[in-house]
Amino acid sequence: MTEVKETAKPALKPGHVLMKIGYVGFCGSDLNTFRGLNPLVRLPIVPGHEIGGVIEEVADDVASSFSLPQNATVNPYTSCGRCPACLNNRPNACENNQTLGVQRDGAMSEYILVPAAKVIADPAISVRDFALVEPMSVGFHAVDRGRVKDIDTVMVLGCGMIGVGAIVGAALRGAKVVAVDVDDRKLSLAKRLGAAFTVNSAGENLHERISEITANRGADVIIEAVGRPETYQAALAEAAFTGRIVYIGYAKAQVAFDTQYFVKKEIDILGSRNAMPSDFKAVMEYIKQGNCPVDELITAIYPPEEAQKALETWSQNPGEVFRILIRF
């Protein structure tokens, strides 16, 4: 159940930036929170980590870093600087990470106060389009984790926003991309975003199609962006010998594997969590090229007062939604 409340405008403090929010995206974790299926969330919570806004005020100690007003987004993750991930220069996987809208209150409000170091600004990107940068960055990061090269065949399981990011990121590296989903509309868009092949796994035999596409080799890299036991297992089954599998999705149930393939194929099995600042920058450069069909990625836009309706609609038709935005 969602609720709209009046809150005070945040007061500026040193090292911080006050942003006026224009758009905030609802993501899959927000939908799972709404359904009571998100094990990571701290309730009650203000959602929102896919952010498009305008920098309105900056503290004196960071004023020289920004222009006013300036369109921007926010890196919504925290990093402690002390855990193994942080010490290995991978703060996106910080052991003590707190993501906006999940472990701490997010951006679903008219104004937010954020550390200046987390603000990523660019006047060439619209406030609306900035709300799409974070989820696509997660897909770009998975491509980086998979060490995708131009000689690779990359299979992306799931063509939601994060999967779309993976498709675009892999295609930009020159890889041959195979997009897999159960929705023909999403697959059609995946084709326009750079997928060389598409497979509707609800009506086609996935193994036969991948065998046909790869001349029985299997995919060099598989990016799982669904989070279901069957897609976790399909990734292992369709990976080439010595291939790489990158898991993004959180499976909500235990997954049983035939582990002989881990060893026989000598598979690299990789997790991918959140995104690095370089991934944000890469997505922003892609959007600025003007080739991204942004309008097709936005399924609907609602006012804050209709957030409950937005989530109910998505919950009833999950396969038909790319991204829902809330406009302030």
C-alpha atoms as a PDB file:
ATOM      1  CA  MET A   1       0.000   0.000   0.000  1.00  0.00           C
ATOM      2  CA  THR A   2       1.337   3.418  -0.972  1.00  0.00           C
ATOM      3  CA  GLU A   3       0.649   6.681   0.819  1.00  0.00           C
ATOM      4  CA  VAL A   4       1.328  10.322  -0.089  1.00  0.00           C
ATOM      5  CA  LYS A   5       2.591  12.549   2.737  1.00  0.00           C
ATOM      6  CA  GLU A   6       3.629  16.173   3.153  1.00  0.00           C
ATOM      7  CA  THR A   7       7.236  16.603   4.325  1.00  0.00           C
ATOM      8  CA  ALA A   8       9.462  19.593   4.916  1.00  0.00           C
ATOM      9  CA  LYS A   9      11.837  20.749   2.196  1.00  0.00           C
ATOM     10  CA  PRO A  10      15.336  19.500   3.102  1.00  0.00           C
ATOM     11  CA  ALA A  11      17.768  22.102   4.409  1.00  0.00           C
ATOM     12  CA  LEU A  12      21.083  22.424   2.586  1.00  0.00           C
ATOM     13  CA  LYS A  13      24.174  21.264   4.465  1.00  0.00           C
ATOM     14  CA  PRO A  14      27.907  21.118   3.707  1.00  0.00           C
ATOM     15  CA  GLY A  15      29.017  18.718   1.004  1.00  0.00           C
ATOM     16  CA  HIS A  16      25.495  18.307  -0.333  1.00  0.00           C
ATOM     17  CA  VAL A  17      23.270  19.289  -3.254  1.00  0.00           C
ATOM     18  CA  LEU A  18      19.557  20.045  -3.196  1.00  0.00           C
ATOM     19  CA  MET A  19      17.794  18.582  -6.209  1.00  0.00           C
ATOM     20  CA  LYS A  20      14.301  19.335  -7.435  1.00  0.00           C
ATOM     21  CA  ILE A  21      12.920  16.027  -8.659  1.00  0.00           C
ATOM     22  CA  GLY A  22      11.293  15.817 -12.067  1.00  0.00           C
ATOM     23  CA  TYR A  23      10.907  12.068 -12.655  1.00  0.00           C
ATOM     24  CA  VAL A  24      11.507   8.906 -10.662  1.00  0.00           C
ATOM     25  CA  GLY A  25      11.297   5.414 -12.119  1.00  0.00           C
ATOM     26  CA  PHE A  26       9.635   2.414 -10.514  1.00  0.00           C
ATOM     27  CA  CYS A  27      11.877  -0.640 -10.915  1.00  0.00           C
ATOM     28  CA  GLY A  28      11.441  -4.358 -10.346  1.00  0.00           C
ATOM     29  CA  SER A  29      12.624  -4.121  -6.749  1.00  0.00           C
ATOM     30  CA  ASP A  30       9.913  -1.516  -6.095  1.00  0.00           C
ATOM     31  CA  LEU A  31       7.318  -3.862  -7.562  1.00  0.00           C
ATOM     32  CA  ASN A  32       8.581  -6.696  -5.368  1.00  0.00           C
ATOM     33  CA  THR A  33       8.458  -4.402  -2.335  1.00  0.00           C
ATOM     34  CA  PHE A  34       4.852  -3.562  -3.236  1.00  0.00           C
ATOM     35  CA  ARG A  35       4.075  -7.278  -3.506  1.00  0.00           C
ATOM     36  CA  GLY A  36       5.855  -8.073  -0.225  1.00  0.00           C
ATOM     37  CA  LEU A  37       8.541 -10.115  -2.005  1.00  0.00           C
ATOM     38  CA  ASN A  38      11.650  -7.960  -1.524  1.00  0.00           C
ATOM     39  CA  PRO A  39      13.850  -9.498   1.210  1.00  0.00           C
ATOM     40  CA  LEU A  40      16.285  -6.562   1.143  1.00  0.00           C
ATOM     41  CA  VAL A  41      13.865  -3.711   1.814  1.00  0.00           C
ATOM     42  CA  ARG A  42      13.546  -1.817   5.092  1.00  0.00           C
ATOM     43  CA  LEU A  43       9.914  -0.872   5.704  1.00  0.00           C
ATOM     44  CA  PRO A  44       8.360   1.643   5.779  1.00  0.00           C
ATOM     45  CA  ILE A  45      10.354   3.177   2.950  1.00  0.00           C
ATOM     46  CA  VAL A  46      10.152   6.066   0.487  1.00  0.00           C
ATOM     47  CA  PRO A  47      10.956   4.397  -2.863  1.00  0.00           C
ATOM     48  CA  GLY A  48      12.971   5.781  -5.711  1.00  0.00           C
ATOM     49  CA  HIS A  49      16.515   5.294  -6.992  1.00  0.00           C
ATOM     50  CA  GLU A  50      16.039   5.964 -10.725  1.00  0.00           C
ATOM     51  CA  ILE A  51      16.248   9.708 -10.661  1.00  0.00           C
ATOM     52  CA  GLY A  52      15.943  12.648 -13.009  1.00  0.00           C
ATOM     53  CA  GLY A  53      16.067  16.100 -11.494  1.00  0.00           C
ATOM     54  CA  VAL A  54      17.517  19.593 -11.525  1.00  0.00           C
ATOM     55  CA  ILE A  55      20.239  20.870  -9.237  1.00  0.00           C
ATOM     56  CA  GLU A  56      18.653  23.788  -7.403  1.00  0.00           C
ATOM     57  CA  GLU A  57      21.103  24.611  -4.618  1.00  0.00           C
ATOM     58  CA  VAL A  58      24.647  23.562  -3.764  1.00  0.00           C
ATOM     59  CA  ALA A  59      26.634  23.945  -0.574  1.00  0.00           C
ATOM     60  CA  ASP A  60      29.417  26.544  -0.585  1.00  0.00           C
ATOM     61  CA  ASP A  61      32.127  23.895  -0.295  1.00  0.00           C
ATOM     62  CA  VAL A  62      31.049  22.228  -3.580  1.00  0.00           C
ATOM     63  CA  ALA A  63      29.638  25.200  -5.474  1.00  0.00           C
ATOM     64  CA  SER A  64      32.425  25.326  -8.059  1.00  0.00           C
ATOM     65  CA  SER A  65      31.628  21.783  -9.241  1.00  0.00           C
ATOM     66  CA  PHE A  66      28.154  22.571 -10.592  1.00  0.00           C
ATOM     67  CA  SER A  67      26.222  25.027 -12.676  1.00  0.00           C
ATOM     68  CA  LEU A  68      22.743  26.186 -11.654  1.00  0.00           C
ATOM     69  CA  PRO A  69      20.276  25.014 -12.695  1.00  0.00           C
ATOM     70  CA  GLN A  70      21.598  21.783 -14.199  1.00  0.00           C
ATOM     71  CA  ASN A  71      19.943  18.489 -15.122  1.00  0.00           C
ATOM     72  CA  ALA A  72      21.299  15.532 -13.195  1.00  0.00           C
ATOM     73  CA  THR A  73      20.825  12.051 -11.822  1.00  0.00           C
ATOM     74  CA  VAL A  74      22.118  10.386  -8.659  1.00  0.00           C
ATOM     75  CA  ASN A  75      24.289   7.353  -8.031  1.00  0.00           C
ATOM     76  CA  PRO A  76      21.928   5.802  -5.442  1.00  0.00           C
ATOM     77  CA  TYR A  77      24.346   3.394  -3.728  1.00  0.00           C
ATOM     78  CA  THR A  78      26.518   3.888  -0.664  1.00  0.00           C
ATOM     79  CA  SER A  79      29.937   2.427   0.043  1.00  0.00           C
ATOM     80  CA  CYS A  80      31.629   2.064   3.406  1.00  0.00           C
ATOM     81  CA  GLY A  81      35.222   2.181   2.186  1.00  0.00           C
ATOM     82  CA  ARG A  82      36.247  -0.596   4.596  1.00  0.00           C
ATOM     83  CA  CYS A  83      34.760  -3.873   3.362  1.00  0.00           C
ATOM     84  CA  PRO A  84      36.513  -6.258   0.933  1.00  0.00           C
ATOM     85  CA  ALA A  85      34.545  -4.954  -2.054  1.00  0.00           C
ATOM     86  CA  CYS A  86      35.443  -1.333  -1.347  1.00  0.00           C
ATOM     87  CA  LEU A  87      39.083  -2.202  -0.707  1.00  0.00           C
ATOM     88  CA  ASN A  88      39.102  -4.006  -4.064  1.00  0.00           C
ATOM     89  CA  ASN A  89      37.846  -0.809  -5.775  1.00  0.00           C
ATOM     90  CA  ARG A  90      34.404  -2.281  -6.410  1.00  0.00           C
ATOM     91  CA  PRO A  91      32.201  -0.024  -4.255  1.00  0.00           C
ATOM     92  CA  ASN A  92      29.103  -0.995  -6.251  1.00  0.00           C
ATOM     93  CA  ALA A  93      29.196  -4.327  -4.377  1.00  0.00           C
ATOM     94  CA  CYS A  94      29.839  -2.808  -0.935  1.00  0.00           C
ATOM     95  CA  GLU A  95      28.992  -5.269   1.820  1.00  0.00           C
ATOM     96  CA  ASN A  96      27.248  -2.468   3.722  1.00  0.00           C
ATOM     97  CA  ASN A  97      25.573  -0.806   0.739  1.00  0.00           C
ATOM     98  CA  GLN A  98      22.343   1.081   1.335  1.00  0.00           C
ATOM     99  CA  THR A  99      20.467   1.847  -1.867  1.00  0.00           C
ATOM    100  CA  LEU A 100      18.044   4.746  -2.033  1.00  0.00           C
ATOM    101  CA  GLY A 101      14.500   3.449  -1.857  1.00  0.00           C
ATOM    102  CA  VAL A 102      15.535   0.041  -0.497  1.00  0.00           C
ATOM    103  CA  GLN A 103      17.527   0.347   2.711  1.00  0.00           C
ATOM    104  CA  ARG A 104      17.082   4.124   3.102  1.00  0.00           C
ATOM    105  CA  ASP A 105      14.463   6.605   1.956  1.00  0.00           C
ATOM    106  CA  GLY A 106      14.616   7.310  -1.752  1.00  0.00           C
ATOM    107  CA  ALA A 107      13.828  10.089  -4.178  1.00  0.00           C
ATOM    108  CA  MET A 108      10.051   9.786  -4.537  1.00  0.00           C
ATOM    109  CA  SER A 109       9.491  13.374  -3.398  1.00  0.00           C
ATOM    110  CA  GLU A 110       9.658  16.920  -4.732  1.00  0.00           C
ATOM    111  CA  TYR A 111      13.127  17.581  -3.296  1.00  0.00           C
ATOM    112  CA  ILE A 112      16.016  15.453  -2.093  1.00  0.00           C
ATOM    113  CA  LEU A 113      19.299  16.288  -0.439  1.00  0.00           C
ATOM    114  CA  VAL A 114      22.213  14.147  -1.641  1.00  0.00           C
ATOM    115  CA  PRO A 115      25.995  14.166  -1.218  1.00  0.00           C
ATOM    116  CA  ALA A 116      27.568  16.134  -4.038  1.00  0.00           C
ATOM    117  CA  ALA A 117      29.858  13.219  -4.864  1.00  0.00           C
ATOM    118  CA  LYS A 118      26.815  11.136  -5.820  1.00  0.00           C
ATOM    119  CA  VAL A 119      25.385  13.676  -8.291  1.00  0.00           C
ATOM    120  CA  ILE A 120      26.049  13.113 -12.009  1.00  0.00           C
ATOM    121  CA  ALA A 121      25.117  16.123 -14.129  1.00  0.00           C
ATOM    122  CA  ASP A 122      24.929  16.791 -17.856  1.00  0.00           C
ATOM    123  CA  PRO A 123      22.920  19.580 -19.485  1.00  0.00           C
ATOM    124  CA  ALA A 124      22.668  17.578 -22.731  1.00  0.00           C
ATOM    125  CA  ILE A 125      20.335  14.979 -21.152  1.00  0.00           C
ATOM    126  CA  SER A 126      16.727  15.770 -20.280  1.00  0.00           C
ATOM    127  CA  VAL A 127      15.384  15.345 -16.783  1.00  0.00           C
ATOM    128  CA  ARG A 128      13.053  12.607 -18.001  1.00  0.00           C
ATOM    129  CA  ASP A 129      15.777  10.671 -19.774  1.00  0.00           C
ATOM    130  CA  PHE A 130      18.021  10.871 -16.712  1.00  0.00           C
ATOM    131  CA  ALA A 131      15.484   8.655 -14.888  1.00  0.00           C
ATOM    132  CA  LEU A 132      16.420   5.817 -17.284  1.00  0.00           C
ATOM    133  CA  VAL A 133      20.176   6.012 -16.753  1.00  0.00           C
ATOM    134  CA  GLU A 134      20.488   3.952 -13.548  1.00  0.00           C
ATOM    135  CA  PRO A 135      18.625   0.814 -14.691  1.00  0.00           C
ATOM    136  CA  MET A 136      20.430   0.762 -18.029  1.00  0.00           C
ATOM    137  CA  SER A 137      23.719   1.221 -16.168  1.00  0.00           C
ATOM    138  CA  VAL A 138      23.070  -2.033 -14.302  1.00  0.00           C
ATOM    139  CA  GLY A 139      22.894  -3.827 -17.670  1.00  0.00           C
ATOM    140  CA  PHE A 140      26.050  -2.090 -18.888  1.00  0.00           C
ATOM    141  CA  HIS A 141      27.837  -3.211 -15.735  1.00  0.00           C
ATOM    142  CA  ALA A 142      26.855  -6.835 -16.379  1.00  0.00           C
ATOM    143  CA  VAL A 143      28.373  -6.566 -19.851  1.00  0.00           C
ATOM    144  CA  ASP A 144      31.574  -5.297 -18.295  1.00  0.00           C
ATOM    145  CA  ARG A 145      31.558  -8.122 -15.746  1.00  0.00           C
ATOM    146  CA  GLY A 146      31.182 -10.601 -18.608  1.00  0.00           C
ATOM    147  CA  ARG A 147      34.250  -9.181 -20.363  1.00  0.00           C
ATOM    148  CA  VAL A 148      32.235  -8.991 -23.577  1.00  0.00           C
ATOM    149  CA  LYS A 149      34.297  -8.678 -26.769  1.00  0.00           C
ATOM    150  CA  ASP A 150      33.433  -8.131 -30.412  1.00  0.00           C
ATOM    151  CA  ILE A 151      33.987 -11.824 -31.209  1.00  0.00           C
ATOM    152  CA  ASP A 152      31.444 -13.001 -28.618  1.00  0.00           C
ATOM    153  CA  THR A 153      27.917 -14.261 -28.999  1.00  0.00           C
ATOM    154  CA  VAL A 154      26.011 -12.848 -26.020  1.00  0.00           C
ATOM    155  CA  MET A 155      22.637 -14.213 -24.934  1.00  0.00           C
ATOM    156  CA  VAL A 156      20.563 -11.879 -22.761  1.00  0.00           C
ATOM    157  CA  LEU A 157      17.773 -13.570 -20.828  1.00  0.00           C
ATOM    158  CA  GLY A 158      15.081 -11.009 -20.107  1.00  0.00           C
ATOM    159  CA  CYS A 159      14.330  -7.827 -22.034  1.00  0.00           C
ATOM    160  CA  GLY A 160      13.185  -5.530 -19.258  1.00  0.00           C
ATOM    161  CA  MET A 161      15.040  -2.282 -18.654  1.00  0.00           C
ATOM    162  CA  ILE A 162      18.119  -3.938 -17.189  1.00  0.00           C
ATOM    163  CA  GLY A 163      18.183  -6.515 -19.971  1.00  0.00           C
ATOM    164  CA  VAL A 164      17.810  -3.688 -22.477  1.00  0.00           C
ATOM    165  CA  GLY A 165      20.888  -2.079 -20.956  1.00  0.00           C
ATOM    166  CA  ALA A 166      22.790  -5.338 -21.391  1.00  0.00           C
ATOM    167  CA  ILE A 167      21.653  -5.669 -25.012  1.00  0.00           C
ATOM    168  CA  VAL A 168      22.742  -2.136 -25.850  1.00  0.00           C
ATOM    169  CA  GLY A 169      26.010  -2.432 -23.933  1.00  0.00           C
ATOM    170  CA  ALA A 170      26.955  -5.705 -25.644  1.00  0.00           C
ATOM    171  CA  ALA A 171      25.958  -4.445 -29.092  1.00  0.00           C
ATOM    172  CA  LEU A 172      28.060  -1.309 -28.617  1.00  0.00           C
ATOM    173  CA  ARG A 173      31.051  -3.585 -28.050  1.00  0.00           C
ATOM    174  CA  GLY A 174      30.416  -5.258 -31.387  1.00  0.00           C
ATOM    175  CA  ALA A 175      29.140  -8.560 -29.976  1.00  0.00           C
ATOM    176  CA  LYS A 176      26.458 -10.661 -31.678  1.00  0.00           C
ATOM    177  CA  VAL A 177      23.502 -10.389 -29.288  1.00  0.00           C
ATOM    178  CA  VAL A 178      20.685 -12.901 -28.867  1.00  0.00           C
ATOM    179  CA  ALA A 179      17.738 -11.465 -26.911  1.00  0.00           C
ATOM    180  CA  VAL A 180      15.421 -13.919 -25.126  1.00  0.00           C
ATOM    181  CA  ASP A 181      12.027 -13.076 -23.643  1.00  0.00           C
ATOM    182  CA  VAL A 182       8.410 -14.261 -23.652  1.00  0.00           C
ATOM    183  CA  ASP A 183       6.974 -11.001 -25.028  1.00  0.00           C
ATOM    184  CA  ASP A 184       7.169 -10.303 -28.765  1.00  0.00           C
ATOM    185  CA  ARG A 185       6.898  -6.540 -28.296  1.00  0.00           C
ATOM    186  CA  LYS A 186       9.935  -6.488 -26.061  1.00  0.00           C
ATOM    187  CA  LEU A 187      11.794  -8.690 -28.511  1.00  0.00           C
ATOM    188  CA  SER A 188      10.916  -6.350 -31.371  1.00  0.00           C
ATOM    189  CA  LEU A 189      12.390  -3.436 -29.440  1.00  0.00           C
ATOM    190  CA  ALA A 190      15.443  -5.528 -28.542  1.00  0.00           C
ATOM    191  CA  LYS A 191      16.047  -6.004 -32.272  1.00  0.00           C
ATOM    192  CA  ARG A 192      16.006  -2.263 -32.848  1.00  0.00           C
ATOM    193  CA  LEU A 193      18.388  -1.759 -29.936  1.00  0.00           C
ATOM    194  CA  GLY A 194      21.030  -3.996 -31.460  1.00  0.00           C
ATOM    195  CA  ALA A 195      20.047  -7.639 -30.975  1.00  0.00           C
ATOM    196  CA  ALA A 196      21.010  -9.697 -34.025  1.00  0.00           C
ATOM    197  CA  PHE A 197      18.596 -12.503 -33.070  1.00  0.00           C
ATOM    198  CA  THR A 198      15.538 -12.825 -30.858  1.00  0.00           C
ATOM    199  CA  VAL A 199      13.991 -15.905 -29.265  1.00  0.00           C
ATOM    200  CA  ASN A 200      10.534 -16.094 -27.715  1.00  0.00           C
ATOM    201  CA  SER A 201      11.178 -18.862 -25.216  1.00  0.00           C
ATOM    202  CA  ALA A 202       7.441 -19.318 -24.603  1.00  0.00           C
ATOM    203  CA  GLY A 203       6.875 -20.523 -28.146  1.00  0.00           C
ATOM    204  CA  GLU A 204      10.310 -21.631 -29.364  1.00  0.00           C
ATOM    205  CA  ASN A 205      12.741 -24.271 -28.145  1.00  0.00           C
ATOM    206  CA  LEU A 206      15.524 -22.204 -26.619  1.00  0.00           C
ATOM    207  CA  HIS A 207      18.178 -24.902 -26.845  1.00  0.00           C
ATOM    208  CA  GLU A 208      17.451 -25.618 -30.506  1.00  0.00           C
ATOM    209  CA  ARG A 209      17.506 -21.927 -31.427  1.00  0.00           C
ATOM    210  CA  ILE A 210      20.763 -21.209 -29.595  1.00  0.00           C
ATOM    211  CA  SER A 211      22.333 -24.303 -31.142  1.00  0.00           C
ATOM    212  CA  GLU A 212      21.238 -23.108 -34.576  1.00  0.00           C
ATOM    213  CA  ILE A 213      22.505 -19.556 -34.034  1.00  0.00           C
ATOM    214  CA  THR A 214      25.870 -20.633 -32.616  1.00  0.00           C
ATOM    215  CA  ALA A 215      26.510 -23.713 -34.802  1.00  0.00           C
ATOM    216  CA  ASN A 216      26.100 -25.934 -31.732  1.00  0.00           C
ATOM    217  CA  ARG A 217      28.765 -24.063 -29.748  1.00  0.00           C
ATOM    218  CA  GLY A 218      26.529 -22.289 -27.230  1.00  0.00           C
ATOM    219  CA  ALA A 219      26.749 -18.641 -26.196  1.00  0.00           C
ATOM    220  CA  ASP A 220      30.112 -17.241 -25.151  1.00  0.00           C
ATOM    221  CA  VAL A 221      28.492 -14.944 -22.597  1.00  0.00           C
ATOM    222  CA  ILE A 222      25.061 -15.259 -21.006  1.00  0.00           C
ATOM    223  CA  ILE A 223      23.524 -12.423 -19.002  1.00  0.00           C
ATOM    224  CA  GLU A 224      20.606 -13.478 -16.814  1.00  0.00           C
ATOM    225  CA  ALA A 225      18.325 -10.500 -16.118  1.00  0.00           C
ATOM    226  CA  VAL A 226      15.136 -12.248 -14.983  1.00  0.00           C
ATOM    227  CA  GLY A 227      15.719 -13.898 -11.620  1.00  0.00           C
ATOM    228  CA  ARG A 228      13.837 -17.182 -12.006  1.00  0.00           C
ATOM    229  CA  PRO A 229      15.084 -20.736 -11.393  1.00  0.00           C
ATOM    230  CA  GLU A 230      14.426 -21.733 -14.993  1.00  0.00           C
ATOM    231  CA  THR A 231      16.464 -18.849 -16.414  1.00  0.00           C
ATOM    232  CA  TYR A 232      19.297 -19.524 -13.979  1.00  0.00           C
ATOM    233  CA  GLN A 233      19.342 -23.115 -15.226  1.00  0.00           C
ATOM    234  CA  ALA A 234      18.966 -22.142 -18.884  1.00  0.00           C
ATOM    235  CA  ALA A 235      22.058 -19.957 -18.612  1.00  0.00           C
ATOM    236  CA  LEU A 236      24.160 -22.935 -17.570  1.00  0.00           C
ATOM    237  CA  ALA A 237      22.631 -25.202 -20.211  1.00  0.00           C
ATOM    238  CA  GLU A 238      23.183 -22.790 -23.111  1.00  0.00           C
ATOM    239  CA  ALA A 239      26.654 -21.533 -22.185  1.00  0.00           C
ATOM    240  CA  ALA A 240      29.525 -22.570 -24.431  1.00  0.00           C
ATOM    241  CA  PHE A 241      32.396 -24.586 -23.002  1.00  0.00           C
ATOM    242  CA  THR A 242      34.633 -22.059 -21.162  1.00  0.00           C
ATOM    243  CA  GLY A 243      31.838 -19.493 -21.435  1.00  0.00           C
ATOM    244  CA  ARG A 244      30.922 -16.767 -18.942  1.00  0.00           C
ATOM    245  CA  ILE A 245      27.592 -16.477 -17.133  1.00  0.00           C
ATOM    246  CA  VAL A 246      26.618 -13.208 -15.467  1.00  0.00           C
ATOM    247  CA  TYR A 247      23.711 -13.313 -13.028  1.00  0.00           C
ATOM    248  CA  ILE A 248      21.889 -10.062 -12.250  1.00  0.00           C
ATOM    249  CA  GLY A 249      18.421 -11.257 -11.210  1.00  0.00           C
ATOM    250  CA  TYR A 250      17.601 -12.415  -7.696  1.00  0.00           C
ATOM    251  CA  ALA A 251      15.790 -15.751  -7.894  1.00  0.00           C
ATOM    252  CA  LYS A 252      12.954 -15.838  -5.360  1.00  0.00           C
ATOM    253  CA  ALA A 253      13.252 -19.607  -4.894  1.00  0.00           C
ATOM    254  CA  GLN A 254      16.080 -22.078  -4.440  1.00  0.00           C
ATOM    255  CA  VAL A 255      17.758 -23.116  -7.702  1.00  0.00           C
ATOM    256  CA  ALA A 256      18.887 -26.694  -8.356  1.00  0.00           C
ATOM    257  CA  PHE A 257      21.855 -27.155 -10.706  1.00  0.00           C
ATOM    258  CA  ASP A 258      23.438 -30.146 -12.409  1.00  0.00           C
ATOM    259  CA  THR A 259      26.879 -29.150 -11.195  1.00  0.00           C
ATOM    260  CA  GLN A 260      28.805 -31.407 -13.579  1.00  0.00           C
ATOM    261  CA  TYR A 261      28.496 -28.626 -16.168  1.00  0.00           C
ATOM    262  CA  PHE A 262      30.257 -26.159 -13.881  1.00  0.00           C
ATOM    263  CA  VAL A 263      33.360 -28.332 -14.127  1.00  0.00           C
ATOM    264  CA  LYS A 264      33.022 -29.912 -17.575  1.00  0.00           C
ATOM    265  CA  LYS A 265      32.466 -26.566 -19.254  1.00  0.00           C
ATOM    266  CA  GLU A 266      34.889 -24.754 -16.924  1.00  0.00           C
ATOM    267  CA  ILE A 267      32.350 -21.962 -16.696  1.00  0.00           C
ATOM    268  CA  ASP A 268      33.094 -18.540 -15.228  1.00  0.00           C
ATOM    269  CA  ILE A 269      30.057 -17.794 -13.047  1.00  0.00           C
ATOM    270  CA  LEU A 270      29.830 -14.131 -12.134  1.00  0.00           C
ATOM    271  CA  GLY A 271      27.471 -12.022 -10.103  1.00  0.00           C
ATOM    272  CA  SER A 272      26.727  -8.466 -11.138  1.00  0.00           C
ATOM    273  CA  ARG A 273      25.435  -5.921  -8.667  1.00  0.00           C
ATOM    274  CA  ASN A 274      24.423  -2.306  -9.219  1.00  0.00           C
ATOM    275  CA  ALA A 275      26.757  -0.232 -11.401  1.00  0.00           C
ATOM    276  CA  MET A 276      29.963   1.782 -11.322  1.00  0.00           C
ATOM    277  CA  PRO A 277      30.209   5.517 -12.136  1.00  0.00           C
ATOM    278  CA  SER A 278      31.848   4.554 -15.434  1.00  0.00           C
ATOM    279  CA  ASP A 279      28.708   2.587 -16.338  1.00  0.00           C
ATOM    280  CA  PHE A 280      26.542   5.652 -15.683  1.00  0.00           C
ATOM    281  CA  LYS A 281      28.813   7.720 -17.925  1.00  0.00           C
ATOM    282  CA  ALA A 282      28.697   5.108 -20.708  1.00  0.00           C
ATOM    283  CA  VAL A 283      24.887   5.050 -20.691  1.00  0.00           C
ATOM    284  CA  MET A 284      24.775   8.841 -20.728  1.00  0.00           C
ATOM    285  CA  GLU A 285      27.038   8.954 -23.770  1.00  0.00           C
ATOM    286  CA  TYR A 286      24.778   6.428 -25.506  1.00  0.00           C
ATOM    287  CA  ILE A 287      21.655   8.478 -24.760  1.00  0.00           C
ATOM    288  CA  LYS A 288      23.327  11.644 -26.049  1.00  0.00           C
ATOM    289  CA  GLN A 289      23.968   9.972 -29.418  1.00  0.00           C
ATOM    290  CA  GLY A 290      20.215  10.177 -30.020  1.00  0.00           C
ATOM    291  CA  ASN A 291      19.801   6.556 -31.095  1.00  0.00           C
ATOM    292  CA  CYS A 292      17.932   5.348 -28.016  1.00  0.00           C
ATOM    293  CA  PRO A 293      14.140   5.029 -28.553  1.00  0.00           C
ATOM    294  CA  VAL A 294      13.451   6.536 -25.149  1.00  0.00           C
ATOM    295  CA  ASP A 295       9.731   7.040 -25.737  1.00  0.00           C
ATOM    296  CA  GLU A 296       9.294   3.304 -26.301  1.00  0.00           C
ATOM    297  CA  LEU A 297      11.074   2.461 -23.048  1.00  0.00           C
ATOM    298  CA  ILE A 298       8.589   4.498 -21.006  1.00  0.00           C
ATOM    299  CA  THR A 299       5.349   2.559 -20.696  1.00  0.00           C
ATOM    300  CA  ALA A 300       3.442   5.127 -18.651  1.00  0.00           C
ATOM    301  CA  ILE A 301       3.864   8.291 -16.578  1.00  0.00           C
ATOM    302  CA  TYR A 302       1.791   8.915 -13.439  1.00  0.00           C
ATOM    303  CA  PRO A 303       1.548  11.715 -10.857  1.00  0.00           C
ATOM    304  CA  PRO A 304       2.584  10.859  -7.262  1.00  0.00           C
ATOM    305  CA  GLU A 305      -1.044  10.610  -6.199  1.00  0.00           C
ATOM    306  CA  GLU A 306      -1.516   7.680  -8.577  1.00  0.00           C
ATOM    307  CA  ALA A 307       1.529   5.660  -7.481  1.00  0.00           C
ATOM    308  CA  GLN A 308      -0.760   2.980  -6.027  1.00  0.00           C
ATOM    309  CA  LYS A 309      -2.586   2.686  -9.359  1.00  0.00           C
ATOM    310  CA  ALA A 310       0.722   2.530 -11.225  1.00  0.00           C
ATOM    311  CA  LEU A 311       2.010  -0.366  -9.131  1.00  0.00           C
ATOM    312  CA  GLU A 312      -1.306  -2.231  -9.257  1.00  0.00           C
ATOM    313  CA  THR A 313      -1.358  -1.930 -13.058  1.00  0.00           C
ATOM    314  CA  TRP A 314       2.224  -3.202 -13.283  1.00  0.00           C
ATOM    315  CA  SER A 315       1.543  -6.043 -10.865  1.00  0.00           C
ATOM    316  CA  GLN A 316      -1.405  -7.202 -12.963  1.00  0.00           C
ATOM    317  CA  ASN A 317       0.485  -6.956 -16.276  1.00  0.00           C
ATOM    318  CA  PRO A 318       4.190  -7.429 -15.453  1.00  0.00           C
ATOM    319  CA  GLY A 319       5.197  -8.590 -18.914  1.00  0.00           C
ATOM    320  CA  GLU A 320       3.823  -5.489 -20.611  1.00  0.00           C
ATOM    321  CA  VAL A 321       5.875  -2.885 -18.764  1.00  0.00           C
ATOM    322  CA  PHE A 322       9.328  -1.529 -19.553  1.00  0.00           C
ATOM    323  CA  ARG A 323       9.398   1.410 -17.198  1.00  0.00           C
ATOM    324  CA  ILE A 324       6.844   3.401 -15.240  1.00  0.00           C
ATOM    325  CA  LEU A 325       7.807   6.937 -14.266  1.00  0.00           C
ATOM    326  CA  ILE A 326       6.360   9.174 -11.574  1.00  0.00           C
ATOM    327  CA  ARG A 327       6.387  12.830 -12.602  1.00  0.00           C
ATOM    328  CA  PHE A 328       6.621  15.547  -9.980  1.00  0.00           C
END
